[in-house]
Amino acid sequence: MEITWWGHATATVVDSGVRVLTDPLFVRRLAHLRRRRGALPPPEAAVADVVLVSHLHADHLHLPSLARLAPGTALVVPRGAAGAVRGLRRLAAEHRLRVTEAAPGDEVAVGEVRVRAVRAEHDGRRLPCGPHRSPALGYVVRGTARTYFAGDTGLFASMADEVGPVDVALLPVGGWGPFLGRGHLDAARAARALARLGARSAVPVHYGTYWPIGMDAVRPHEFHAPGEEFARQAARYAPGAAVHRPAHGEPVLP
């Protein structure tokens, strides 16, 4: 089993010969955000058997990035996404993507891998629009290993019970601004989540890639430091877990 982090919440998990891609974001700039670290992912980053979208925010469900997927790629999105995100249905038809809308508890089989959607504590709307609502999701990918991709989520009491046993956890540890609101994990909360989950390995994501234009000199540690801080906090809360902090585009074998 191999994991490659491409930046932000975008990663490729290869398990049992199946390529699983999470929240693809393949652009240099998105609205007020600019990619500050890591080269743009190469074309092979868009090669996947199944793509998992955790929620409808534009930095997670990004239509131009989904347009890079090969015809026939399976795409799992939160329930109601096709009605809430203008253009998703048309894009899926034009690119012949096989779309499945999921809610917590739903499972999808892809080759030798099974993917189960789990709850995330996060605003699932397509901001700033409404009133459509879709659940924010995490996913558990079960093949030779059990890998939890948390998407964006806060720490909630039933997380371990709802996610179940996992071997590897991809956990968000930062954001794209100097302050994290409700429904997010910072480095310390992510370390506590790791302890509750009991995973033997963790890969911090959702930090150190995109930063608001003009904020390069404002609290830069909030942008650079969460991965290192997560490793420090994990040593405190989950000392038995191995923390892997790959560079952008670097594969790891957790």
Coordinates of N, CA and C in Angstrom, one line a residue:
M1 N 0.8 -1.2 0.0 CA 0.0 0.0 0.0 C 0.9 1.2 0.0
E2 N 0.5 2.2 -0.8 CA 1.3 3.4 -1.0 C 0.4 4.6 -1.1
I3 N 0.9 5.7 -0.5 CA 0.2 7.0 -0.4 C 1.1 8.1 -1.0
T4 N 0.5 8.9 -1.9 CA 1.2 10.0 -2.4 C 0.4 11.3 -2.2
W5 N 1.0 12.2 -1.5 CA 0.3 13.5 -1.2 C 0.6 14.5 -2.2
W6 N -0.4 15.0 -2.9 CA -0.2 16.0 -4.0 C -0.3 17.4 -3.5
G7 N -0.8 17.6 -2.2 CA -1.0 18.9 -1.7 C -2.5 19.1 -1.3
H8 N -2.7 20.0 -0.3 CA -4.0 20.3 0.3 C -4.7 18.9 0.7
A9 N -5.9 18.6 0.3 CA -6.5 17.4 0.6 C -6.4 16.3 -0.5
T10 N -5.5 16.5 -1.4 CA -5.4 15.7 -2.6 C -4.3 14.6 -2.4
A11 N -4.7 13.4 -2.4 CA -3.8 12.3 -2.2 C -4.2 11.1 -3.1
T12 N -3.2 10.3 -3.5 CA -3.5 9.0 -4.1 C -3.1 7.9 -3.2
V13 N -4.1 7.0 -2.9 CA -3.9 5.8 -2.2 C -4.0 4.6 -3.1
V14 N -2.9 3.8 -3.2 CA -2.8 2.6 -4.0 C -2.9 1.4 -3.1
D15 N -3.9 0.6 -3.3 CA -4.1 -0.6 -2.4 C -4.7 -1.7 -3.3
S16 N -4.1 -2.8 -3.2 CA -4.6 -4.0 -4.0 C -4.8 -3.7 -5.5
G17 N -3.9 -2.9 -6.0 CA -3.9 -2.5 -7.4 C -4.9 -1.5 -7.8
V18 N -5.6 -0.9 -6.8 CA -6.6 0.1 -7.1 C -6.1 1.5 -6.7
R19 N -6.3 2.4 -7.6 CA -5.8 3.8 -7.4 C -7.0 4.6 -6.9
V20 N -6.9 5.1 -5.7 CA -8.0 5.9 -5.1 C -7.4 7.4 -4.9
L21 N -8.2 8.3 -5.5 CA -7.7 9.7 -5.5 C -8.7 10.5 -4.6
T22 N -8.2 11.4 -3.7 CA -9.1 12.1 -2.8 C -9.1 13.6 -3.2
D23 N -10.2 14.2 -3.2 CA -10.4 15.7 -3.3 C -9.5 16.3 -4.3
P24 N -9.5 16.0 -5.6 CA -8.5 16.5 -6.5 C -8.6 18.0 -6.7
L25 N -7.4 18.6 -6.6 CA -7.3 20.1 -6.8 C -6.0 20.3 -7.5
F26 N -6.0 20.6 -8.8 CA -4.9 20.6 -9.6 C -4.6 22.0 -10.3
V27 N -4.9 23.0 -9.5 CA -4.7 24.4 -10.1 C -3.7 25.2 -9.3
R28 N -3.1 26.2 -9.9 CA -2.2 27.1 -9.2 C -2.9 28.1 -8.4
R29 N -4.1 28.5 -8.8 CA -4.9 29.5 -8.1 C -6.4 29.2 -8.1
L30 N -7.0 29.4 -6.9 CA -8.4 29.2 -6.8 C -9.0 30.4 -6.0
A31 N -9.8 31.2 -6.7 CA -10.3 32.4 -6.0 C -9.2 33.2 -5.4
H32 N -9.2 33.4 -4.0 CA -8.2 34.2 -3.4 C -7.0 33.3 -2.9
L33 N -7.0 32.1 -3.2 CA -6.0 31.2 -2.8 C -4.9 31.0 -3.9
R34 N -3.7 30.9 -3.5 CA -2.6 30.7 -4.5 C -1.7 29.5 -3.9
R35 N -1.3 28.6 -4.8 CA -0.5 27.5 -4.4 C 0.9 28.1 -4.1
R36 N 1.3 27.9 -2.8 CA 2.6 28.5 -2.4 C 3.7 27.4 -2.2
R37 N 3.3 26.2 -2.1 CA 4.3 25.1 -2.0 C 4.0 23.9 -2.9
G38 N 5.0 23.3 -3.4 CA 4.9 22.1 -4.3 C 4.5 22.5 -5.7
A39 N 5.1 21.8 -6.6 CA 4.8 22.0 -8.0 C 3.4 21.5 -8.3
L40 N 2.7 21.9 -9.3 CA 1.4 21.4 -9.7 C 1.6 19.9 -9.9
P41 N 0.6 19.1 -9.5 CA 0.7 17.7 -9.7 C 0.8 17.3 -11.2
P42 N 1.6 16.3 -11.5 CA 1.7 15.9 -12.9 C 0.5 15.2 -13.4
P43 N 0.4 15.0 -14.7 CA -0.8 14.4 -15.3 C -1.2 13.1 -14.7
E44 N -0.2 12.3 -14.3 CA -0.5 11.0 -13.7 C -1.2 11.1 -12.4
A45 N -1.2 12.2 -11.7 CA -2.0 12.4 -10.5 C -3.5 12.2 -10.7
A46 N -3.9 12.5 -11.9 CA -5.3 12.5 -12.2 C -5.8 11.1 -12.7
V47 N -4.8 10.1 -12.7 CA -5.1 8.7 -13.1 C -5.7 8.0 -11.8
A48 N -6.9 7.6 -11.9 CA -7.5 6.9 -10.7 C -8.6 5.9 -11.2
D49 N -8.8 4.9 -10.4 CA -9.9 4.0 -10.6 C -11.2 4.6 -9.9
V50 N -11.0 5.3 -8.8 CA -12.1 5.9 -8.1 C -11.6 7.2 -7.4
V51 N -12.5 8.2 -7.5 CA -12.2 9.5 -6.9 C -13.2 9.8 -5.8
L52 N -12.7 10.1 -4.6 CA -13.6 10.4 -3.5 C -13.6 11.9 -3.2
V53 N -14.8 12.5 -3.2 CA -15.0 13.9 -2.8 C -15.6 14.0 -1.5
S54 N -15.0 14.7 -0.6 CA -15.5 14.7 0.8 C -16.6 15.6 1.1
H55 N -16.6 16.8 0.4 CA -17.7 17.7 0.6 C -17.7 18.7 -0.6
L56 N -18.6 19.7 -0.6 CA -18.9 20.5 -1.8 C -18.1 21.8 -1.8
H57 N -17.3 22.1 -0.9 CA -16.5 23.3 -0.9 C -15.6 23.3 -2.2
A58 N -15.4 24.5 -2.8 CA -14.8 24.5 -4.1 C -13.3 24.0 -4.1
D59 N -12.7 24.0 -2.9 CA -11.3 23.5 -2.8 C -11.3 22.0 -2.6
H60 N -12.4 21.4 -2.6 CA -12.5 19.9 -2.4 C -13.3 19.3 -3.6
L61 N -14.4 19.9 -4.0 CA -15.1 19.5 -5.2 C -14.8 20.6 -6.2
H62 N -13.8 20.4 -7.0 CA -13.3 21.4 -8.0 C -13.6 20.9 -9.4
L63 N -14.5 21.5 -10.1 CA -14.9 20.9 -11.4 C -13.8 20.9 -12.4
P64 N -13.0 22.0 -12.6 CA -11.9 21.9 -13.6 C -11.0 20.7 -13.3
S65 N -10.7 20.4 -12.1 CA -9.8 19.3 -11.7 C -10.5 18.0 -12.0
L66 N -11.8 17.9 -11.8 CA -12.5 16.6 -12.1 C -12.6 16.4 -13.6
A67 N -12.5 17.5 -14.4 CA -12.5 17.4 -15.8 C -11.3 16.7 -16.4
R68 N -10.2 16.6 -15.6 CA -9.0 16.0 -16.0 C -9.1 14.4 -15.9
L69 N -10.1 13.9 -15.2 CA -10.2 12.5 -15.1 C -10.5 11.8 -16.4
A70 N -10.0 10.6 -16.5 CA -10.2 9.8 -17.7 C -11.7 9.3 -17.8
P71 N -12.3 9.2 -19.0 CA -13.6 8.6 -19.1 C -13.7 7.3 -18.4
G72 N -14.8 7.1 -17.7 CA -15.1 5.8 -17.1 C -14.6 5.8 -15.6
T73 N -14.0 6.9 -15.1 CA -13.5 6.9 -13.8 C -14.7 7.0 -12.8
A74 N -14.7 6.2 -11.8 CA -15.8 6.2 -10.8 C -15.6 7.4 -9.9
L75 N -16.6 8.1 -9.6 CA -16.6 9.4 -8.8 C -17.6 9.2 -7.7
V76 N -17.2 9.3 -6.4 CA -18.1 9.2 -5.3 C -18.2 10.6 -4.6
V77 N -19.4 11.1 -4.5 CA -19.6 12.5 -4.0 C -20.7 12.4 -2.9
P78 N -20.8 13.4 -2.1 CA -21.9 13.4 -1.1 C -23.3 13.4 -1.7
R79 N -24.2 12.8 -1.1 CA -25.6 12.8 -1.5 C -26.1 14.2 -1.8
G80 N -26.7 14.4 -2.9 CA -27.3 15.7 -3.3 C -26.3 16.6 -4.0
A81 N -25.1 16.1 -4.2 CA -24.1 17.0 -4.9 C -24.5 17.4 -6.3
A82 N -25.1 16.5 -7.0 CA -25.5 16.8 -8.4 C -26.5 17.9 -8.5
G83 N -27.4 18.0 -7.5 CA -28.3 19.1 -7.5 C -27.8 20.4 -6.9
A84 N -26.8 20.3 -6.1 CA -26.3 21.5 -5.4 C -25.2 22.2 -6.1
V85 N -24.4 21.5 -7.0 CA -23.3 22.0 -7.7 C -23.6 22.2 -9.1
R86 N -23.8 23.4 -9.6 CA -24.1 23.7 -11.0 C -23.0 23.2 -11.8
G87 N -23.3 22.4 -12.8 CA -22.3 21.9 -13.8 C -21.8 20.5 -13.5
L88 N -22.0 20.0 -12.3 CA -21.5 18.7 -12.0 C -22.1 17.6 -12.9
R89 N -23.4 17.7 -13.0 CA -24.1 16.6 -13.8 C -23.6 16.7 -15.3
R90 N -23.5 17.9 -15.8 CA -23.1 18.1 -17.2 C -21.6 17.6 -17.4
L91 N -20.8 18.0 -16.4 CA -19.4 17.5 -16.5 C -19.3 16.0 -16.5
A92 N -20.0 15.4 -15.6 CA -20.0 13.9 -15.5 C -20.5 13.3 -16.8
A93 N -21.5 13.8 -17.4 CA -22.0 13.3 -18.7 C -20.9 13.5 -19.8
E94 N -20.4 14.7 -19.9 CA -19.4 15.0 -21.0 C -18.2 14.1 -20.8
H95 N -17.7 13.9 -19.6 CA -16.5 13.1 -19.4 C -16.8 11.6 -19.0
R96 N -18.0 11.3 -19.1 CA -18.4 9.9 -18.9 C -17.9 9.3 -17.5
L97 N -18.1 10.1 -16.5 CA -17.7 9.7 -15.2 C -18.9 8.9 -14.6
R98 N -18.6 7.9 -13.8 CA -19.6 7.1 -13.2 C -19.8 7.6 -11.8
V99 N -20.8 8.4 -11.6 CA -21.1 9.1 -10.3 C -21.9 8.3 -9.4
T100 N -21.5 8.2 -8.1 CA -22.3 7.6 -7.1 C -22.4 8.6 -6.0
E101 N -23.6 8.9 -5.5 CA -23.9 9.8 -4.4 C -24.0 9.0 -3.1
A102 N -23.3 9.4 -2.1 CA -23.2 8.6 -0.9 C -23.6 9.4 0.3
A103 N -24.0 8.6 1.3 CA -24.3 9.2 2.7 C -23.5 8.3 3.6
P104 N -23.4 8.7 4.9 CA -22.7 7.9 5.8 C -23.2 6.5 5.9
G105 N -22.3 5.5 5.9 CA -22.7 4.1 5.9 C -22.8 3.4 4.6
D106 N -22.9 4.2 3.5 CA -22.9 3.6 2.1 C -21.6 3.1 1.8
E107 N -21.5 2.0 1.0 CA -20.3 1.4 0.5 C -20.3 1.2 -1.0
V108 N -19.1 1.3 -1.5 CA -18.9 1.2 -3.0 C -17.7 0.2 -3.2
A109 N -17.9 -0.7 -4.1 CA -16.8 -1.7 -4.4 C -16.1 -1.3 -5.6
V110 N -14.8 -1.2 -5.6 CA -14.0 -0.9 -6.8 C -12.8 -2.0 -6.8
G111 N -12.9 -2.9 -7.7 CA -12.0 -4.0 -7.8 C -11.9 -4.7 -6.5
E112 N -10.7 -4.8 -5.9 CA -10.5 -5.6 -4.7 C -10.7 -4.7 -3.4
V113 N -11.1 -3.4 -3.7 CA -11.2 -2.5 -2.6 C -12.7 -2.1 -2.3
R114 N -13.0 -1.9 -1.1 CA -14.3 -1.4 -0.7 C -14.1 0.0 0.0
V115 N -15.0 0.9 -0.4 CA -15.0 2.2 0.2 C -16.3 2.5 0.9
R116 N -16.1 2.9 2.2 CA -17.3 3.2 3.0 C -17.3 4.7 3.4
A117 N -18.4 5.3 3.2 CA -18.6 6.7 3.6 C -18.9 6.8 5.1
V118 N -18.3 7.8 5.7 CA -18.5 8.0 7.2 C -18.8 9.4 7.4
R119 N -19.3 9.7 8.5 CA -19.7 11.1 8.8 C -18.5 12.0 9.1
A120 N -18.6 13.2 8.7 CA -17.6 14.3 9.1 C -18.4 15.4 9.7
E121 N -17.8 16.1 10.6 CA -18.4 17.2 11.3 C -17.9 18.5 10.6
H122 N -18.6 18.9 9.6 CA -18.1 20.1 8.8 C -19.4 20.6 8.0
D123 N -19.3 21.8 7.6 CA -20.4 22.4 6.8 C -20.3 21.8 5.4
G124 N -21.3 21.1 5.0 CA -21.3 20.4 3.7 C -21.9 21.2 2.5
R125 N -22.3 22.5 2.8 CA -22.9 23.2 1.7 C -21.9 23.7 0.6
R126 N -22.4 24.0 -0.6 CA -21.6 24.6 -1.6 C -21.6 26.1 -1.4
L127 N -20.7 26.5 -0.5 CA -20.6 27.9 -0.2 C -20.2 28.8 -1.3
P128 N -20.7 30.1 -1.4 CA -21.5 30.7 -0.5 C -23.0 30.5 -0.8
C129 N -23.3 29.6 -1.6 CA -24.7 29.4 -2.1 C -25.5 28.5 -1.1
G130 N -26.7 28.4 -1.3 CA -27.6 27.6 -0.6 C -29.0 27.6 -1.4
P131 N -30.0 27.0 -0.9 CA -30.1 26.3 0.4 C -29.8 24.8 0.4
H132 N -29.3 24.3 -0.7 CA -29.0 22.9 -0.8 C -28.0 22.5 0.2
R133 N -28.2 21.3 0.8 CA -27.3 20.8 1.8 C -26.9 19.4 1.5
S134 N -25.7 19.1 1.6 CA -25.2 17.7 1.4 C -24.3 17.4 2.6
P135 N -24.3 16.1 3.0 CA -23.4 15.8 4.2 C -21.9 15.9 3.8
A136 N -21.2 16.4 4.7 CA -19.7 16.3 4.6 C -19.3 14.8 5.0
L137 N -18.4 14.3 4.3 CA -18.0 12.9 4.5 C -16.5 12.7 4.7
G138 N -16.2 11.6 5.4 CA -14.9 11.0 5.3 C -15.1 9.6 4.6
Y139 N -14.0 8.9 4.4 CA -14.1 7.6 3.7 C -13.1 6.7 4.3
V140 N -13.5 5.4 4.5 CA -12.6 4.3 4.9 C -12.4 3.4 3.7
V141 N -11.2 3.3 3.2 CA -10.8 2.5 2.1 C -10.2 1.2 2.6
R142 N -10.9 0.1 2.3 CA -10.5 -1.2 2.8 C -10.0 -2.1 1.7
G143 N -8.7 -2.4 1.8 CA -8.1 -3.4 0.9 C -7.1 -4.2 1.7
T144 N -5.9 -4.2 1.4 CA -4.9 -4.9 2.3 C -4.8 -4.2 3.6
A145 N -5.0 -2.9 3.5 CA -5.0 -2.0 4.7 C -6.4 -1.3 4.8
R146 N -6.6 -0.7 6.0 CA -7.8 0.1 6.2 C -7.3 1.6 6.3
T147 N -7.6 2.4 5.3 CA -7.2 3.8 5.3 C -8.3 4.7 5.5
Y148 N -8.2 5.6 6.4 CA -9.2 6.6 6.7 C -8.8 7.9 6.1
F149 N -9.6 8.5 5.2 CA -9.4 9.8 4.7 C -10.5 10.7 5.3
A150 N -10.1 11.6 6.1 CA -11.1 12.3 7.0 C -11.8 13.5 6.2
G151 N -11.2 13.9 5.1 CA -11.8 15.1 4.4 C -11.6 16.3 5.3
D152 N -12.6 17.1 5.5 CA -12.5 18.2 6.5 C -13.5 17.8 7.6
T153 N -13.0 17.9 8.8 CA -13.9 17.5 10.0 C -13.4 18.1 11.2
G154 N -14.3 18.3 12.2 CA -13.9 18.5 13.6 C -13.8 17.2 14.3
L155 N -13.3 17.3 15.5 CA -13.2 16.1 16.4 C -14.6 15.9 17.1
F156 N -15.2 14.7 16.9 CA -16.5 14.5 17.6 C -16.4 13.2 18.4
A157 N -17.3 13.1 19.4 CA -17.2 12.1 20.4 C -17.3 10.7 19.8
S158 N -18.1 10.5 18.8 CA -18.3 9.1 18.2 C -17.4 8.8 17.0
M159 N -16.4 9.6 16.8 CA -15.5 9.4 15.6 C -15.0 8.0 15.5
A160 N -14.4 7.5 16.6 CA -13.8 6.2 16.5 C -14.8 5.1 16.3
D161 N -16.0 5.2 16.9 CA -17.0 4.2 16.7 C -17.5 4.2 15.3
E162 N -17.7 5.4 14.7 CA -18.3 5.5 13.4 C -17.3 5.2 12.3
V163 N -16.0 5.5 12.5 CA -15.0 5.2 11.5 C -14.6 3.7 11.6
G164 N -14.5 3.2 12.8 CA -14.1 1.8 13.0 C -12.6 1.6 13.0
P165 N -12.1 0.4 13.1 CA -10.7 0.2 13.1 C -10.0 0.6 11.8
V166 N -8.9 1.3 11.9 CA -8.2 1.7 10.7 C -6.7 1.5 11.0
D167 N -5.9 1.3 9.9 CA -4.5 1.2 10.0 C -3.8 2.5 9.7
V168 N -4.3 3.3 8.8 CA -3.6 4.5 8.4 C -4.7 5.6 8.4
A169 N -4.3 6.8 8.8 CA -5.3 7.9 8.9 C -4.7 9.1 8.1
L170 N -5.4 9.6 7.1 CA -5.0 10.9 6.5 C -5.9 12.0 7.1
L171 N -5.2 12.8 7.9 CA -5.9 13.7 8.8 C -5.6 15.2 8.4
P172 N -6.6 16.0 8.3 CA -6.3 17.5 8.0 C -5.8 18.1 9.3
V173 N -4.7 18.9 9.2 CA -4.1 19.5 10.3 C -4.0 21.0 10.3
G174 N -4.5 21.6 9.2 CA -4.4 23.0 9.0 C -5.5 23.5 8.1
G175 N -5.2 24.7 7.5 CA -6.2 25.2 6.6 C -5.5 26.2 5.6
W176 N -6.3 27.2 5.2 CA -5.7 28.2 4.2 C -5.8 29.6 4.8
G177 N -6.0 29.7 6.1 CA -6.0 31.0 6.7 C -5.4 31.0 8.1
P178 N -5.3 32.1 8.7 CA -4.6 32.1 10.0 C -5.5 31.5 11.2
F179 N -6.8 31.3 10.9 CA -7.6 30.8 12.0 C -8.5 29.7 11.4
L180 N -8.7 28.7 12.2 CA -9.6 27.6 11.9 C -10.8 27.7 12.7
G181 N -12.0 27.6 12.0 CA -13.2 27.7 12.6 C -13.8 26.3 13.1
R182 N -15.0 26.3 13.5 CA -15.6 25.1 13.9 C -15.7 24.1 12.7
G183 N -15.6 22.8 13.1 CA -15.6 21.8 12.0 C -14.3 21.6 11.4
H184 N -13.2 21.9 12.0 CA -11.9 21.7 11.5 C -11.0 21.0 12.6
L185 N -10.0 20.3 12.1 CA -8.9 19.8 13.0 C -7.7 20.7 12.9
D186 N -7.1 21.1 14.0 CA -5.8 21.7 14.0 C -4.8 20.6 14.4
A187 N -3.6 20.9 14.5 CA -2.6 19.8 14.8 C -2.9 19.1 16.1
A188 N -3.2 19.8 17.1 CA -3.5 19.1 18.4 C -4.7 18.3 18.4
R189 N -5.8 18.8 17.8 CA -7.1 18.0 17.7 C -6.9 16.8 16.8
A190 N -6.1 17.0 15.7 CA -5.8 15.8 14.8 C -5.1 14.8 15.6
A191 N -4.1 15.2 16.4 CA -3.4 14.2 17.2 C -4.3 13.4 18.2
R192 N -5.2 14.1 18.8 CA -6.2 13.5 19.7 C -7.1 12.5 18.9
A193 N -7.5 13.0 17.6 CA -8.2 12.1 16.8 C -7.5 10.8 16.5
L194 N -6.2 11.0 16.2 CA -5.3 9.8 15.9 C -5.3 8.8 17.1
A195 N -5.2 9.4 18.3 CA -5.2 8.5 19.5 C -6.5 7.8 19.6
R196 N -7.6 8.5 19.4 CA -8.9 7.8 19.5 C -9.1 6.7 18.4
L197 N -8.6 7.0 17.2 CA -8.8 6.0 16.1 C -7.9 4.8 16.3
G198 N -6.7 5.0 17.0 CA -5.8 3.9 17.2 C -5.1 3.4 15.9
A199 N -5.0 4.3 14.9 CA -4.3 3.9 13.7 C -2.8 3.8 14.0
R200 N -2.1 2.9 13.3 CA -0.7 2.7 13.5 C 0.1 3.7 12.7
S201 N -0.5 4.4 11.7 CA 0.3 5.3 10.9 C -0.7 6.5 10.6
A202 N 0.0 7.7 10.4 CA -0.8 8.8 10.0 C -0.1 9.7 9.0
V203 N -0.8 10.3 8.1 CA -0.2 11.3 7.1 C -1.0 12.6 7.3
P204 N -0.4 13.7 7.7 CA -1.1 14.9 7.8 C -1.3 15.6 6.5
V205 N -2.5 16.1 6.2 CA -2.8 16.7 4.9 C -3.5 18.1 5.2
H206 N -3.9 18.8 4.2 CA -4.7 20.0 4.3 C -3.9 21.1 5.0
Y207 N -2.6 21.3 4.6 CA -1.8 22.3 5.2 C -0.7 22.6 4.2
G208 N -0.1 23.8 4.3 CA 1.2 24.0 3.6 C 1.1 24.0 2.1
T209 N 0.0 24.2 1.4 CA -0.1 24.2 0.0 C -0.7 25.5 -0.5
Y210 N -1.9 25.9 -0.1 CA -2.6 27.1 -0.6 C -2.6 28.1 0.6
W211 N -2.5 29.4 0.2 CA -2.5 30.4 1.1 C -3.1 31.7 0.5
P212 N -3.9 32.4 1.2 CA -4.5 33.6 0.6 C -3.5 34.6 0.0
I213 N -3.8 35.1 -1.1 CA -3.0 36.1 -1.8 C -2.8 37.3 -0.9
G214 N -1.6 37.8 -0.7 CA -1.3 38.9 0.1 C -1.1 38.6 1.5
M215 N -1.2 37.3 1.9 CA -1.0 37.0 3.3 C 0.3 36.2 3.6
D216 N 1.2 36.3 2.6 CA 2.4 35.5 2.8 C 3.2 35.9 4.0
A217 N 3.2 37.2 4.4 CA 3.9 37.6 5.5 C 3.1 37.7 6.8
V218 N 1.9 37.3 6.8 CA 1.0 37.3 8.0 C 0.9 36.0 8.6
R219 N 1.4 35.9 9.8 CA 1.4 34.6 10.6 C 1.9 33.5 9.8
P220 N 3.0 33.5 9.1 CA 3.4 32.4 8.2 C 3.5 31.1 8.9
H221 N 3.8 31.1 10.2 CA 3.9 29.8 10.9 C 2.6 29.0 10.8
E222 N 1.4 29.7 10.7 CA 0.2 29.0 10.6 C 0.1 28.2 9.3
F223 N 0.8 28.6 8.3 CA 0.9 27.9 7.0 C 1.9 26.8 7.0
H224 N 3.1 27.1 7.5 CA 4.2 26.1 7.3 C 4.2 25.0 8.4
A225 N 3.8 25.4 9.6 CA 4.1 24.6 10.8 C 3.2 23.4 11.2
P226 N 1.9 23.4 10.7 CA 1.0 22.3 11.2 C 1.5 20.9 11.1
G227 N 2.2 20.6 10.0 CA 2.6 19.2 9.8 C 3.6 18.8 10.9
E228 N 4.6 19.7 11.1 CA 5.6 19.4 12.2 C 4.9 19.4 13.6
E229 N 4.0 20.3 13.8 CA 3.3 20.4 15.1 C 2.5 19.2 15.3
F230 N 1.8 18.7 14.2 CA 1.1 17.4 14.4 C 2.0 16.3 14.8
A231 N 3.1 16.1 14.2 CA 4.1 15.1 14.6 C 4.4 15.2 16.0
R232 N 4.7 16.4 16.5 CA 5.0 16.7 17.9 C 3.8 16.3 18.8
Q233 N 2.6 16.7 18.4 CA 1.5 16.4 19.3 C 1.1 14.9 19.2
A234 N 1.3 14.3 18.1 CA 1.1 12.8 18.0 C 2.0 12.0 18.9
A235 N 3.2 12.5 19.0 CA 4.2 11.8 19.9 C 3.7 11.8 21.4
R236 N 2.9 12.9 21.7 CA 2.3 13.0 23.0 C 1.0 12.2 23.2
Y237 N 0.1 12.3 22.2 CA -1.2 11.7 22.4 C -1.3 10.3 21.8
A238 N -0.5 10.0 20.8 CA -0.5 8.6 20.2 C 0.9 8.2 19.9
P239 N 1.7 7.9 21.0 CA 3.1 7.6 20.9 C 3.4 6.3 20.1
G240 N 2.4 5.5 19.9 CA 2.7 4.2 19.2 C 2.5 4.4 17.7
A241 N 2.0 5.5 17.2 CA 1.7 5.7 15.8 C 2.9 6.4 15.1
A242 N 3.1 5.9 13.9 CA 4.2 6.5 13.1 C 3.6 7.6 12.2
V243 N 4.2 8.8 12.2 CA 3.7 9.9 11.5 C 4.6 10.1 10.3
H244 N 4.0 10.1 9.1 CA 4.8 10.3 7.8 C 4.4 11.7 7.3
R245 N 5.4 12.5 7.0 CA 5.2 13.8 6.5 C 5.9 14.0 5.1
P246 N 5.2 13.4 4.1 CA 5.8 13.5 2.8 C 5.9 14.9 2.2
A247 N 6.8 15.2 1.3 CA 6.8 16.4 0.6 C 5.8 16.2 -0.5
H248 N 5.4 17.3 -1.1 CA 4.4 17.3 -2.2 C 4.9 16.3 -3.3
G249 N 4.1 15.4 -3.7 CA 4.4 14.4 -4.7 C 5.3 13.3 -4.3
E250 N 5.6 13.2 -3.0 CA 6.5 12.1 -2.5 C 5.6 10.9 -2.1
P251 N 5.9 9.7 -2.6 CA 5.1 8.6 -2.1 C 5.7 8.0 -0.8
V252 N 4.8 7.5 0.1 CA 5.3 6.9 1.3 C 4.6 5.5 1.4
L253 N 5.2 4.7 2.2 CA 4.7 3.3 2.5 C 4.4 3.2 3.9
P254 N 3.2 3.6 4.4 CA 3.0 3.7 5.8 C 2.8 2.3 6.4

